[in-house]
């Protein structure tokens, strides 16, 4: 590989120290190795590089066990996913775009849609020529044609939206990557998926590494350029006008949710939408014509800023030397400025107040540099505070295997971001015990309150309009929050993309569909909120299809509230309308009291995201669950509930020594009728030959 070649010909560089098992973080040995493997190492270099080699070996030994266990859990959760039908007939799919990190394309659209099935007809945007019909497999030529046509989004069929009751269908799965042809009925795609994800697990790193989160990618970007020719449209941009260093008038963005769109006015088509960050300087006006490559706005790539929203006089509150800030000199310029430090006294929150038409206050997060003095007159749009970007983001990112496990087990991260649940306007409340209260009020008057610890960086400002799902503090978003706020599809997409991100950092390519198969298994259950008149219990986890089936069963049925003088029916019984009519007509003839009924109430439920271990233990087959983990518990529960095992998965059939229901072992091939005697004899001899081979 590239890195090994580097070691041979360039200097080997710095080595990490080996660590005792309890310590966290990694230290680096100060002396770099200046020689390379081609010209040979001297004694000291050789001694230092043994550190690295030994660490590598010890790591590998520990890693294989972890990766093996991950594979086992993945196989267990997805073993019964087999291709069961040609087409499940769903009308849903997922919208796929090229994966981008800012402007860099990480994975082009063609790579992501090749071998999948298109949900709709895809037409060329300019010539209106049909590129691919709905329900057709997208070949590599089709994928290239779609990309060259400039189409940004394609809706494809996906395992995530497949409506097959057992397993998945051919159209939703697409091409079988082992053969290069469309998948066939009976392909054990679940096991293929689990092994495809588990096998490269040994190549992932075990340790958490110090890589800034978003900081790395965000700090490179310092402006936004037009990707197409078109007309600029602003959406929800709050700006103030100010003079720049050259004395020209410029507009500074003071909202965080504003967007700039580029429209093709002739065809009335939206070309692209971009978010404009807070504190950016706009270079275009609303309605202006732009050419491809024109600068739309620029911003400071190294600092987040706090900008004055109005003219006024500066007042400081709780900005105390040595307690909430200290004077630091900039190494390069020698210029002294106040830097906010963390204070033990949680009641003292350093704040800048701008006293103008109205009084506006801005909280200062730890690490921010104050660029103004008390009593200064500021103009709207002037930068008052700079927050270095790297500082806010140098936290350990759990990388490699631990992160993959965290995602597959649907665990919530250590310090999750606080996420807004509704669209609305932000207002800052009081400070309670070291937490800042953030109040979000929607247009229809709904109010939600959140407490954010003051040690965390708050990402919203007073008066901002935020959308549901916007993080209000730094940190990783918990999958449970995404599920609750944005729904099941958003959380499925999030998990797939996050897992891909970990593998991509290590240079491992895995097709999305494998991860989708696993995530589909994690989302199979729903939690019953209200049982209605069904057989379920509240807070029970039930299979999604069982839930729908049970609701369909009691649809249109009636519940007896008063049996009247009927001898056949009892109160609480569920009956059909026909039974009710028949019984009541008999009672009416006999001049007896009639049966009273009400409509049967269906159950309601919410989707849940289960970790792979929990999902494996929750499968319908108790043989499979018992052979995985917690055997006594699974068996005793199955015995109490009097469960029967339908033997539909692969694992339970392997355990009991039956043919597995995949490939030609599927149920419908059990009793084949042979057309002629000759054909039967050929089959019989091959079967005998096969059994004879086995005996040898």
XYZ file of C-alpha atoms in Angstrom:
696
model
C 0.000 0.000 0.000
C 0.938 3.663 -0.251
C 1.943 4.063 3.409
C 4.243 1.031 3.331
C 5.990 2.401 0.268
C 6.475 5.739 2.070
C 8.156 3.947 4.981
C 10.658 2.428 2.561
C 11.773 5.592 0.814
C 11.071 8.623 3.042
C 11.785 9.260 6.716
C 9.707 7.039 8.938
C 8.640 9.946 11.151
C 7.320 9.947 14.689
C 6.465 6.803 16.637
C 3.788 6.315 19.257
C 4.712 5.075 22.727
C 3.248 1.804 23.869
C 0.769 2.417 26.663
C -0.141 0.717 29.892
C -3.598 -0.771 29.648
C -5.314 1.763 31.938
C -4.040 5.011 30.450
C -5.945 7.006 27.882
C -4.745 8.933 24.847
C -1.468 8.188 23.077
C 1.889 9.848 23.511
C 4.470 10.334 20.819
C 8.202 9.679 21.233
C 10.007 12.991 20.745
C 12.887 11.847 18.524
C 11.691 11.257 14.979
C 13.211 8.438 12.953
C 15.134 10.242 10.247
C 16.351 7.258 8.229
C 14.228 4.957 6.094
C 14.097 1.203 5.631
C 16.003 1.286 2.328
C 19.119 3.037 3.589
C 18.908 1.226 6.928
C 18.312 2.327 10.516
C 20.920 3.026 13.181
C 20.702 1.449 16.637
C 18.546 4.150 18.265
C 16.199 4.344 15.268
C 15.871 0.568 15.251
C 15.110 0.502 18.962
C 12.453 3.194 18.636
C 10.793 1.561 15.653
C 10.430 -1.711 17.573
C 7.929 0.261 19.689
C 5.690 0.730 16.694
C 6.022 -2.835 15.489
C 5.249 -4.306 18.886
C 2.280 -1.996 19.378
C 0.962 -3.097 15.997
C 1.172 -6.774 16.886
C -0.430 -6.358 20.306
C -3.207 -4.309 18.758
C -3.870 -6.892 16.066
C -4.157 -9.698 18.599
C -6.764 -7.800 20.599
C -8.549 -6.570 17.517
C -9.296 -9.939 15.931
C -11.369 -10.958 18.963
C -13.424 -7.761 18.815
C -13.940 -7.975 15.065
C -14.900 -11.643 15.346
C -17.524 -10.882 17.954
C -18.936 -8.088 15.789
C -19.224 -10.522 12.861
C -21.001 -13.065 15.054
C -23.593 -10.528 16.183
C -24.122 -9.281 12.634
C -24.628 -12.814 11.296
C -27.057 -13.533 14.085
C -29.205 -10.490 13.460
C -29.387 -10.895 9.691
C -29.186 -14.672 9.151
C -32.811 -15.090 8.123
C -32.771 -12.369 5.452
C -33.157 -14.352 2.251
C -34.471 -13.110 -1.075
C -38.057 -14.317 -0.949
C -39.880 -12.828 -3.960
C -39.354 -11.025 -7.253
C -41.111 -7.751 -6.412
C -42.763 -6.617 -3.196
C -44.632 -3.893 -5.104
C -43.655 -1.008 -2.833
C -44.057 2.554 -4.081
C -41.373 3.897 -1.770
C -37.640 4.267 -2.238
C -34.773 6.420 -1.051
C -33.440 9.544 -2.750
C -29.730 9.103 -3.437
C -27.245 11.877 -4.171
C -23.475 11.933 -4.558
C -21.772 11.924 -1.154
C -19.966 15.214 -0.632
C -17.759 16.691 2.030
C -18.334 20.399 1.326
C -17.231 20.578 -2.320
C -15.200 17.375 -2.583
C -17.100 14.424 -3.995
C -16.341 11.444 -1.755
C -18.469 8.979 -3.690
C -19.991 9.941 -7.056
C -23.669 9.314 -7.806
C -22.854 6.698 -10.473
C -21.089 4.469 -7.921
C -23.972 4.690 -5.470
C -26.789 3.786 -7.884
C -25.083 1.160 -10.057
C -26.664 -2.268 -9.623
C -29.776 -0.849 -7.956
C -33.327 -0.592 -9.322
C -34.778 2.775 -10.297
C -38.059 3.735 -8.611
C -39.297 6.128 -11.330
C -38.583 6.749 -14.987
C -35.459 8.917 -15.273
C -35.444 11.511 -18.073
C -32.598 13.656 -19.391
C -33.226 17.155 -17.943
C -32.429 18.955 -21.225
C -33.507 16.627 -24.040
C -36.300 14.841 -22.103
C -35.000 11.547 -23.448
C -35.798 8.458 -21.324
C -32.573 7.158 -19.749
C -34.015 4.368 -17.633
C -37.514 3.029 -16.945
C -38.979 2.434 -13.498
C -38.187 -0.993 -12.052
C -35.180 -1.553 -14.298
C -31.687 -2.379 -13.018
C -29.251 0.528 -13.411
C -26.207 -0.770 -15.289
C -22.838 0.991 -15.086
C -23.497 2.632 -18.486
C -26.896 3.884 -17.302
C -25.331 5.212 -14.104
C -22.693 7.124 -16.079
C -25.361 8.500 -18.431
C -27.426 9.713 -15.463
C -24.390 11.410 -13.920
C -23.315 13.025 -17.199
C -26.847 14.373 -17.697
C -26.277 16.494 -14.573
C -29.024 14.791 -12.555
C -28.225 15.273 -8.850
C -30.777 12.977 -7.182
C -32.142 9.586 -8.216
C -34.793 7.689 -6.288
C -33.853 4.032 -6.032
C -35.513 0.971 -4.512
C -33.843 0.032 -1.255
C -33.839 -2.781 1.282
C -34.824 -0.117 3.840
C -38.190 0.452 2.159
C -38.848 -3.143 1.035
C -42.278 -4.431 2.064
C -41.628 -8.176 1.858
C -42.893 -9.832 5.027
C -40.045 -12.319 5.178
C -36.659 -11.429 3.762
C -36.394 -8.917 0.923
C -37.336 -8.830 -2.752
C -35.096 -8.882 -5.826
C -36.058 -5.374 -7.003
C -35.279 -3.736 -3.656
C -31.949 -5.554 -3.294
C -30.668 -5.149 -6.833
C -27.490 -6.777 -8.096
C -25.885 -9.618 -6.168
C -22.301 -8.402 -5.858
C -20.942 -11.954 -5.659
C -22.165 -12.868 -9.155
C -22.559 -9.502 -10.871
C -26.123 -10.425 -11.929
C -29.478 -9.577 -10.361
C -30.039 -11.448 -7.119
C -32.143 -14.619 -7.341
C -34.773 -16.043 -5.045
C -33.100 -17.962 -2.269
C -29.873 -15.922 -2.104
C -28.821 -15.628 1.547
C -28.173 -11.891 1.337
C -28.275 -11.408 5.116
C -25.234 -13.593 5.688
C -23.427 -11.975 2.753
C -24.132 -8.553 4.289
C -22.910 -9.567 7.752
C -19.686 -11.049 6.423
C -19.028 -8.088 4.128
C -19.182 -5.737 7.107
C -17.479 -8.005 9.636
C -14.532 -9.150 7.533
C -12.898 -5.708 7.074
C -13.449 -5.140 10.813
C -9.934 -6.453 11.419
C -8.601 -3.581 9.314
C -10.194 -0.909 11.474
C -8.238 0.783 14.219
C -9.045 -0.022 17.814
C -8.010 3.207 19.433
C -9.771 6.533 19.505
C -7.654 9.033 17.659
C -7.238 12.765 18.018
C -8.754 14.094 14.849
C -10.820 17.238 15.013
C -14.407 16.464 14.158
C -15.861 18.880 11.688
C -12.980 21.283 12.266
C -10.722 19.666 9.722
C -13.128 19.977 6.848
C -14.872 23.192 7.869
C -11.734 25.257 8.322
C -10.582 24.661 4.755
C -13.712 26.249 3.361
C -13.622 30.012 3.331
C -16.321 30.869 0.839
C -19.194 29.714 -1.323
C -19.001 29.655 -5.117
C -21.810 29.378 -7.631
C -21.925 25.887 -9.144
C -24.259 26.874 -11.995
C -25.249 29.944 -13.999
C -28.533 31.344 -12.727
C -30.370 33.855 -10.585
C -29.707 34.255 -6.868
C -32.612 33.958 -4.426
C -32.288 34.550 -0.684
C -34.379 32.528 1.729
C -34.623 33.591 5.371
C -31.325 35.526 5.331
C -30.976 38.094 8.126
C -28.290 40.636 7.243
C -26.886 43.978 8.439
C -24.994 46.536 6.350
C -21.548 47.694 7.437
C -18.292 49.062 6.004
C -15.385 46.714 5.379
C -11.676 47.534 5.832
C -11.544 49.273 2.445
C -14.531 51.442 3.364
C -16.975 49.754 0.956
C -20.507 48.831 1.997
C -20.949 45.084 2.604
C -23.689 42.900 4.025
C -22.949 40.584 6.961
C -25.196 37.564 7.655
C -26.495 37.482 11.251
C -28.887 34.511 11.033
C -27.878 30.862 11.147
C -30.573 29.241 9.028
C -30.501 31.429 5.913
C -30.115 29.804 2.511
C -29.021 30.995 -0.908
C -30.634 29.365 -3.911
C -29.594 29.470 -7.531
C -32.631 29.365 -9.821
C -32.892 28.689 -13.528
C -35.625 31.270 -14.165
C -36.379 30.211 -17.766
C -37.324 26.662 -16.818
C -38.416 27.655 -13.292
C -36.065 25.073 -11.825
C -34.119 25.092 -8.564
C -30.479 24.337 -9.384
C -28.920 24.209 -5.898
C -29.470 25.345 -2.311
C -26.631 26.318 0.017
C -26.604 27.178 3.677
C -24.898 30.489 4.502
C -22.964 30.450 7.786
C -23.368 33.086 10.499
C -20.909 35.991 10.127
C -20.329 35.517 6.376
C -19.882 38.522 4.074
C -22.255 38.445 1.089
C -20.861 39.302 -2.344
C -24.176 39.112 -4.257
C -27.631 40.707 -4.072
C -31.058 39.053 -4.158
C -32.163 38.528 -7.770
C -28.660 39.005 -9.200
C -27.497 36.940 -12.189
C -24.385 34.853 -11.478
C -22.043 32.812 -13.626
C -20.551 29.450 -12.621
C -17.614 30.011 -10.262
C -18.675 33.474 -9.006
C -18.143 34.095 -5.287
C -21.459 34.194 -3.382
C -20.087 34.835 0.104
C -16.875 34.562 2.144
C -16.133 33.925 5.809
C -13.260 33.518 8.258
C -12.146 29.896 7.885
C -10.293 29.740 11.208
C -12.723 31.377 13.620
C -16.387 31.303 14.474
C -17.450 34.878 15.186
C -20.048 36.797 17.159
C -21.249 39.879 15.278
C -23.033 42.945 16.645
C -26.581 43.077 15.256
C -27.057 46.817 15.917
C -25.109 50.009 16.634
C -24.534 50.601 20.325
C -22.207 50.804 23.285
C -20.384 47.781 24.734
C -20.939 46.730 28.340
C -19.227 43.742 29.921
C -20.871 41.563 32.511
C -18.913 39.030 34.600
C -15.801 39.619 32.479
C -13.336 39.482 35.397
C -9.548 39.296 34.974
C -8.163 36.011 36.271
C -11.594 34.543 36.996
C -13.509 34.424 33.718
C -10.778 35.673 31.354
C -7.035 36.137 31.118
C -4.924 38.428 28.948
C -2.985 36.524 26.331
C -0.558 37.839 23.744
C -0.916 36.521 20.209
C 2.350 34.721 19.326
C 2.484 36.013 15.761
C 1.369 39.627 16.202
C 2.181 40.344 19.846
C -1.307 41.876 20.078
C -2.892 41.334 23.524
C -6.486 40.186 23.810
C -8.854 38.794 26.414
C -9.437 35.038 26.254
C -12.397 33.544 28.140
C -11.397 30.739 30.511
C -13.439 28.134 32.355
C -14.466 29.316 35.808
C -15.230 27.297 38.932
C -18.026 29.705 39.851
C -20.894 28.528 37.629
C -22.998 31.636 38.353
C -20.539 33.959 36.567
C -21.196 33.780 32.850
C -19.100 36.227 30.821
C -21.501 38.236 28.659
C -21.196 41.152 26.241
C -24.139 43.555 26.221
C -24.706 45.910 23.287
C -26.720 48.890 24.458
C -28.420 50.383 21.410
C -32.050 50.643 20.262
C -32.677 47.534 22.307
C -30.403 45.706 24.709
C -28.844 42.586 23.153
C -26.690 40.186 25.109
C -24.231 37.610 23.813
C -22.842 34.746 25.927
C -19.149 34.034 25.517
C -18.158 30.347 25.311
C -14.894 29.158 26.861
C -11.906 29.848 24.593
C -13.377 32.848 22.791
C -11.181 35.897 22.090
C -12.803 39.274 22.815
C -11.909 41.884 20.170
C -13.657 44.922 21.756
C -13.182 46.909 24.984
C -15.742 48.055 27.538
C -17.320 51.375 26.546
C -16.463 50.995 22.826
C -19.012 52.121 20.267
C -19.727 49.264 17.835
C -21.455 49.356 14.481
C -23.882 46.697 13.264
C -21.954 43.911 11.565
C -18.738 44.490 13.526
C -16.965 41.371 14.825
C -16.879 41.492 18.632
C -15.707 37.971 19.489
C -13.701 35.313 17.671
C -13.934 31.658 18.697
C -11.080 29.618 17.185
C -12.657 26.682 15.369
C -10.107 24.033 16.258
C -10.576 24.718 19.956
C -14.252 23.938 20.008
C -13.684 20.700 18.123
C -10.518 19.016 19.406
C -12.312 16.235 21.137
C -11.589 12.561 20.801
C -13.572 11.034 18.033
C -14.256 7.419 18.677
C -12.995 5.890 15.510
C -12.674 2.423 14.141
C -14.295 -0.613 15.704
C -15.631 1.050 18.875
C -17.556 3.555 16.737
C -18.979 0.844 14.451
C -20.079 -1.125 17.508
C -21.597 2.006 19.061
C -23.670 2.594 15.918
C -24.773 -1.011 15.396
C -25.738 -1.305 19.059
C -27.672 2.002 18.721
C -26.015 3.334 21.875
C -26.278 6.988 22.689
C -22.921 8.821 22.544
C -21.187 9.959 25.747
C -22.127 13.607 25.618
C -24.816 13.909 22.968
C -25.761 17.185 21.317
C -28.983 18.754 22.539
C -31.341 18.715 19.568
C -34.290 20.995 18.863
C -37.584 19.109 18.417
C -39.688 21.779 16.662
C -39.287 24.540 14.065
C -39.280 27.869 15.863
C -37.481 30.953 17.145
C -34.802 30.717 19.832
C -34.882 32.815 22.991
C -32.375 32.563 25.830
C -33.806 32.047 29.289
C -32.105 32.299 32.675
C -29.174 30.339 33.998
C -30.057 27.514 36.342
C -27.292 25.662 38.217
C -24.669 25.982 35.516
C -27.130 25.342 32.684
C -28.364 27.940 30.231
C -32.061 27.614 29.450
C -32.929 27.788 25.745
C -36.572 28.349 24.828
C -37.849 27.547 21.328
C -41.260 28.851 20.311
C -42.962 27.706 17.115
C -45.307 29.741 14.907
C -48.377 28.032 16.346
C -47.366 28.920 19.900
C -45.831 25.603 20.980
C -42.964 26.133 23.453
C -40.086 23.744 24.219
C -37.417 24.383 26.858
C -33.911 22.915 26.875
C -31.062 23.118 29.384
C -27.561 23.328 27.904
C -24.521 23.107 30.240
C -22.455 26.300 30.103
C -19.280 24.346 29.431
C -20.704 23.323 26.036
C -20.579 25.615 23.048
C -24.065 26.856 22.193
C -24.536 26.831 18.417
C -27.643 29.040 18.244
C -28.121 32.730 19.013
C -30.986 34.676 20.512
C -33.638 35.327 17.846
C -32.458 32.632 15.402
C -35.005 30.559 13.520
C -34.153 26.851 13.896
C -35.583 23.800 12.162
C -36.486 20.561 13.957
C -33.434 18.342 14.256
C -30.941 21.234 14.496
C -28.272 20.582 17.149
C -28.174 23.431 19.672
C -24.898 22.440 21.329
C -21.743 20.708 20.136
C -21.442 16.941 20.370
C -22.683 13.954 18.374
C -26.396 13.551 17.762
C -27.956 10.517 19.439
C -29.738 8.172 16.978
C -32.745 8.023 19.330
C -33.179 11.805 18.938
C -33.122 11.579 15.139
C -35.731 8.807 15.244
C -38.005 10.782 17.566
C -37.726 14.064 15.646
C -37.156 13.240 11.984
C -38.602 9.745 11.800
C -37.421 6.255 10.820
C -36.039 7.024 7.341
C -33.785 9.804 8.613
C -32.302 7.590 11.323
C -31.711 4.718 8.890
C -29.889 7.054 6.521
C -27.871 8.505 9.412
C -26.695 5.100 10.664
C -25.763 3.920 7.150
C -23.778 7.097 6.411
C -22.015 7.171 9.795
C -20.880 3.541 9.494
C -19.671 4.161 5.951
C -17.708 7.184 7.243
C -15.710 5.003 9.680
C -14.840 2.431 7.026
C -14.020 5.148 4.500
C -11.434 6.718 6.841
C -9.632 3.359 6.812
C -9.902 3.093 3.034
C -12.371 0.175 3.065
C -15.133 0.148 0.453
C -18.407 -1.514 1.416
C -21.544 -1.301 -0.691
C -24.392 0.569 1.014
C -26.836 -2.313 0.530
C -24.992 -4.531 3.029
C -25.313 -1.961 5.791
C -28.932 -1.321 4.768
C -29.765 -5.013 5.286
C -28.487 -4.829 8.880
C -30.196 -1.495 9.601
C -33.470 -2.920 8.249
C -33.198 -5.704 10.855
C -32.563 -3.107 13.583
C -35.807 -1.319 12.643
C -38.114 -4.355 12.461
C -39.887 -3.792 15.759
C -42.454 -1.246 16.899
C -43.314 -0.332 20.475
C -47.032 -0.494 21.300
C -48.258 2.851 22.672
C -51.954 2.028 22.980
C -53.195 -1.546 22.574
C -56.761 -0.614 21.578
C -58.810 -3.819 21.209
C -55.923 -5.937 19.898
C -54.133 -8.788 21.667
C -50.991 -6.682 22.307
C -49.815 -5.213 25.607
C -48.624 -1.637 26.023
C -44.845 -1.075 25.842
C -44.449 -4.468 24.167
C -42.023 -4.756 21.260
C -43.826 -6.365 18.330
C -42.790 -7.170 14.785
C -43.911 -4.417 12.416
C -45.738 -6.792 10.072
C -47.490 -8.613 12.945
C -48.665 -5.234 14.188
C -50.106 -4.278 10.779
C -51.695 -7.733 10.392
C -53.401 -7.596 13.792
C -54.770 -4.115 13.053
C -56.078 -5.351 9.701
C -57.750 -8.279 11.492
C -59.905 -6.075 13.715
C -60.569 -3.481 11.005
C -64.351 -3.119 10.428
C -65.093 -5.383 13.423
C -67.328 -4.435 16.364
C -66.818 -4.832 20.111
C -69.870 -5.917 22.141
C -70.518 -3.345 24.903
C -73.804 -4.842 26.118
C -74.833 -8.371 25.135
C -78.518 -7.614 25.734
C -80.463 -10.860 26.034
C -78.217 -12.738 23.603
C -77.089 -16.174 24.739
C -74.400 -16.430 22.067
C -72.405 -13.220 22.618
C -70.635 -11.817 25.668
C -69.581 -8.238 26.513
C -66.074 -7.478 25.200
C -66.282 -10.006 22.369
C -65.074 -8.891 18.911
C -67.547 -9.771 16.145
C -68.123 -8.944 12.481
C -70.957 -6.720 11.299
C -72.646 -9.742 9.751
C -72.684 -11.683 13.051
C -74.159 -8.618 14.743
C -76.962 -8.281 12.162
C -77.839 -11.971 12.360
C -77.897 -12.031 16.181
C -79.923 -8.810 16.422
C -82.498 -9.964 13.864
C -83.041 -13.168 15.908
C -83.432 -11.099 19.106
C -85.759 -8.628 17.385
C -88.066 -11.437 16.254
C -88.178 -12.813 19.782
C -88.774 -9.251 21.048
C -85.708 -9.393 23.287
C -83.146 -6.708 24.235
C -80.693 -6.095 21.346
C -76.896 -6.321 21.412
C -75.081 -2.928 21.721
C -71.669 -2.493 20.042
C -68.930 0.034 19.325
C -66.223 0.096 16.619
C -63.097 -1.902 17.433
C -60.104 0.330 18.217
C -56.820 -0.418 16.416
C -53.493 -0.387 18.277
C -51.027 2.492 17.864
C -47.244 2.119 17.971
C -43.982 3.991 17.409
C -40.973 2.615 15.511
C -37.917 1.768 17.636
C -34.248 1.375 16.742
C -32.809 -1.704 18.462
C -29.134 -2.545 18.770
C -28.045 -5.707 16.940
C -27.711 -7.760 20.149
C -31.202 -6.835 21.305
C -32.631 -7.376 17.821
C -31.057 -10.877 17.678
C -32.587 -11.807 21.024
C -35.955 -10.453 19.911
C -36.330 -12.644 16.818
C -39.383 -14.863 16.543
C -37.387 -18.086 16.534
C -36.452 -18.986 20.101
C -33.997 -21.662 18.975
C -31.985 -19.031 17.126
C -32.123 -16.570 20.052
C -31.138 -19.199 22.620
C -28.112 -20.273 20.602
C -26.892 -16.666 20.535
C -26.794 -15.292 24.115
C -28.622 -15.425 27.447
C -29.747 -19.014 26.791
C -31.519 -19.645 30.118
C -33.478 -16.410 29.948
C -34.576 -16.963 26.340
C -35.606 -20.578 26.951
C -37.500 -19.876 30.177
C -39.399 -17.001 28.541
C -40.240 -19.134 25.501
C -41.506 -21.894 27.813
C -43.660 -19.496 29.849
C -45.207 -18.052 26.688
C -45.668 -21.513 25.156
C -43.896 -20.468 21.955
C -43.596 -22.657 18.893
C -40.734 -22.226 16.450
C -41.794 -22.065 12.811
C -38.205 -22.875 11.662
C -38.151 -20.127 9.057
C -34.573 -18.841 9.519
C -31.287 -20.485 8.558
C -29.839 -20.888 12.029
C -32.597 -22.917 13.642
C -32.555 -25.303 10.671
C -28.790 -25.773 10.944
C -29.161 -26.502 14.670
C -31.867 -29.126 14.129
C -30.103 -30.621 11.104
C -32.676 -29.704 8.452
C -32.114 -28.315 4.981
C -31.648 -24.557 5.225
C -34.461 -22.512 3.635
C -32.163 -20.793 1.150
C -31.247 -21.578 -2.432
C -32.832 -24.869 -3.519
C -33.694 -25.753 0.083
C -36.645 -23.366 0.093
C -40.040 -24.753 1.105
C -41.617 -24.505 -2.347
C -38.969 -26.801 -3.892
C -39.672 -29.586 -1.397
C -42.172 -31.644 -3.387
C -41.114 -31.217 -6.997
C -43.126 -33.089 -9.603
C -40.944 -34.506 -12.370
C -42.376 -34.518 -15.882
C -41.000 -37.815 -17.275
C -39.506 -41.114 -16.105
C -36.131 -40.400 -17.772
C -35.886 -37.082 -15.939
C -36.670 -38.812 -12.651
C -33.961 -41.428 -13.222
C -31.344 -38.726 -13.952
C -32.308 -36.963 -10.721
C -32.191 -40.203 -8.733
C -28.702 -41.149 -9.995
C -27.283 -37.675 -9.240
C -28.792 -37.829 -5.763
C -27.257 -41.276 -5.180
C -23.878 -40.100 -6.448
C -24.025 -37.114 -4.095
C -24.872 -39.235 -1.055
C -22.126 -41.714 -2.024
C -19.574 -38.834 -2.123
C -20.703 -37.763 1.342
C -20.136 -41.248 2.769
C -16.577 -41.418 1.417
